[in-house]
Amino acid sequence: MCDYVKFVRVSILNNAIEAQLISSILMEQDIPHQIRSYHDTAYDGLFQVQMGWGEIRSPAEFERDILEIIDAIRSDLKTG
């Protein structure tokens, strides 16, 4: 039996601060995840302008939990 777990893209992240905040919350809750930046030094961040700062990936079974956390963070930022 293989212990391989497939990670799927859950959401696009807006910036590095949002990525760090979400990652710290997910680590506290023991939710497996990966943060991937779209920055490419060869193109000096051109892809981040077009595609967003980066993405968060996780096993599919955690997608709903992560999206709820992201929505809560983004709504808190809007209401200030």
Coordinates of C-alpha atoms in Angstrom, one line a residue:
M1 CA 0.0 0.0 0.0
C2 CA 1.3 3.4 -0.9
D3 CA 1.3 6.3 1.6
Y4 CA 1.2 8.9 -1.2
V5 CA -1.3 11.6 -0.6
K6 CA -2.4 13.8 -3.6
F7 CA -2.4 17.5 -2.9
V8 CA -4.9 19.7 -4.8
R9 CA -4.9 23.5 -5.3
V10 CA -7.4 25.0 -2.8
S11 CA -7.0 28.7 -3.4
I12 CA -5.0 31.5 -4.9
L13 CA -3.2 33.6 -2.3
N14 CA -3.1 37.4 -2.6
N15 CA 0.3 38.2 -0.9
A16 CA 3.0 36.8 1.3
I17 CA 1.5 38.1 4.6
E18 CA -1.8 36.3 3.8
A19 CA 0.1 33.1 3.0
Q20 CA 2.1 33.3 6.3
L21 CA -1.1 34.0 8.4
I22 CA -3.0 31.1 6.8
S23 CA -0.1 28.7 7.1
S24 CA 0.3 29.5 10.8
I25 CA -3.4 28.8 11.5
L26 CA -3.3 25.6 9.5
M27 CA -0.2 24.4 11.4
E28 CA -1.9 25.1 14.7
Q29 CA -4.8 23.0 13.6
D30 CA -2.5 20.2 12.2
I31 CA -3.9 20.6 8.7
P32 CA -1.4 19.4 6.1
H33 CA -0.7 22.0 3.4
Q34 CA 1.8 23.5 1.0
I35 CA 2.3 27.1 0.1
R36 CA 3.7 27.8 -3.4
S37 CA 4.8 31.2 -4.6
Y38 CA 4.5 32.1 -8.2
H39 CA 7.5 34.3 -8.0
D40 CA 10.2 33.5 -10.6
T41 CA 13.5 35.4 -10.4
A42 CA 14.1 35.0 -14.1
Y43 CA 11.0 37.1 -14.9
D44 CA 11.2 39.3 -11.8
G45 CA 7.8 38.4 -10.4
L46 CA 5.9 38.9 -13.7
F47 CA 3.7 35.8 -13.1
Q48 CA 2.6 37.1 -9.7
V49 CA 1.1 40.2 -11.4
Q50 CA -0.9 37.9 -13.8
M51 CA -1.8 34.9 -11.6
G52 CA -1.7 36.1 -7.9
W53 CA 1.0 35.8 -5.3
G54 CA 0.8 32.0 -5.1
E55 CA -1.4 29.1 -4.1
I56 CA -2.2 26.9 -1.2
R57 CA -2.4 23.2 -1.7
S58 CA -3.7 20.4 0.5
P59 CA -5.3 16.9 0.5
A60 CA -8.8 17.3 -0.9
E61 CA -10.4 16.3 2.4
F62 CA -9.2 19.5 4.0
E63 CA -10.3 21.8 1.2
R64 CA -13.6 22.9 2.9
D65 CA -11.9 23.7 6.2
I66 CA -9.1 25.7 4.5
L67 CA -11.6 27.7 2.4
E68 CA -13.6 28.6 5.6
I69 CA -10.4 29.8 7.3
I70 CA -9.4 31.8 4.2
D71 CA -12.9 33.4 3.9
A72 CA -12.8 34.3 7.6
I73 CA -9.4 36.0 7.3
R74 CA -10.4 37.9 4.2
S75 CA -13.7 39.1 5.6
D76 CA -11.9 40.2 8.8
L77 CA -9.5 42.2 6.7
K78 CA -12.3 43.9 4.7
T79 CA -14.3 44.9 7.9
G80 CA -11.0 46.0 9.5

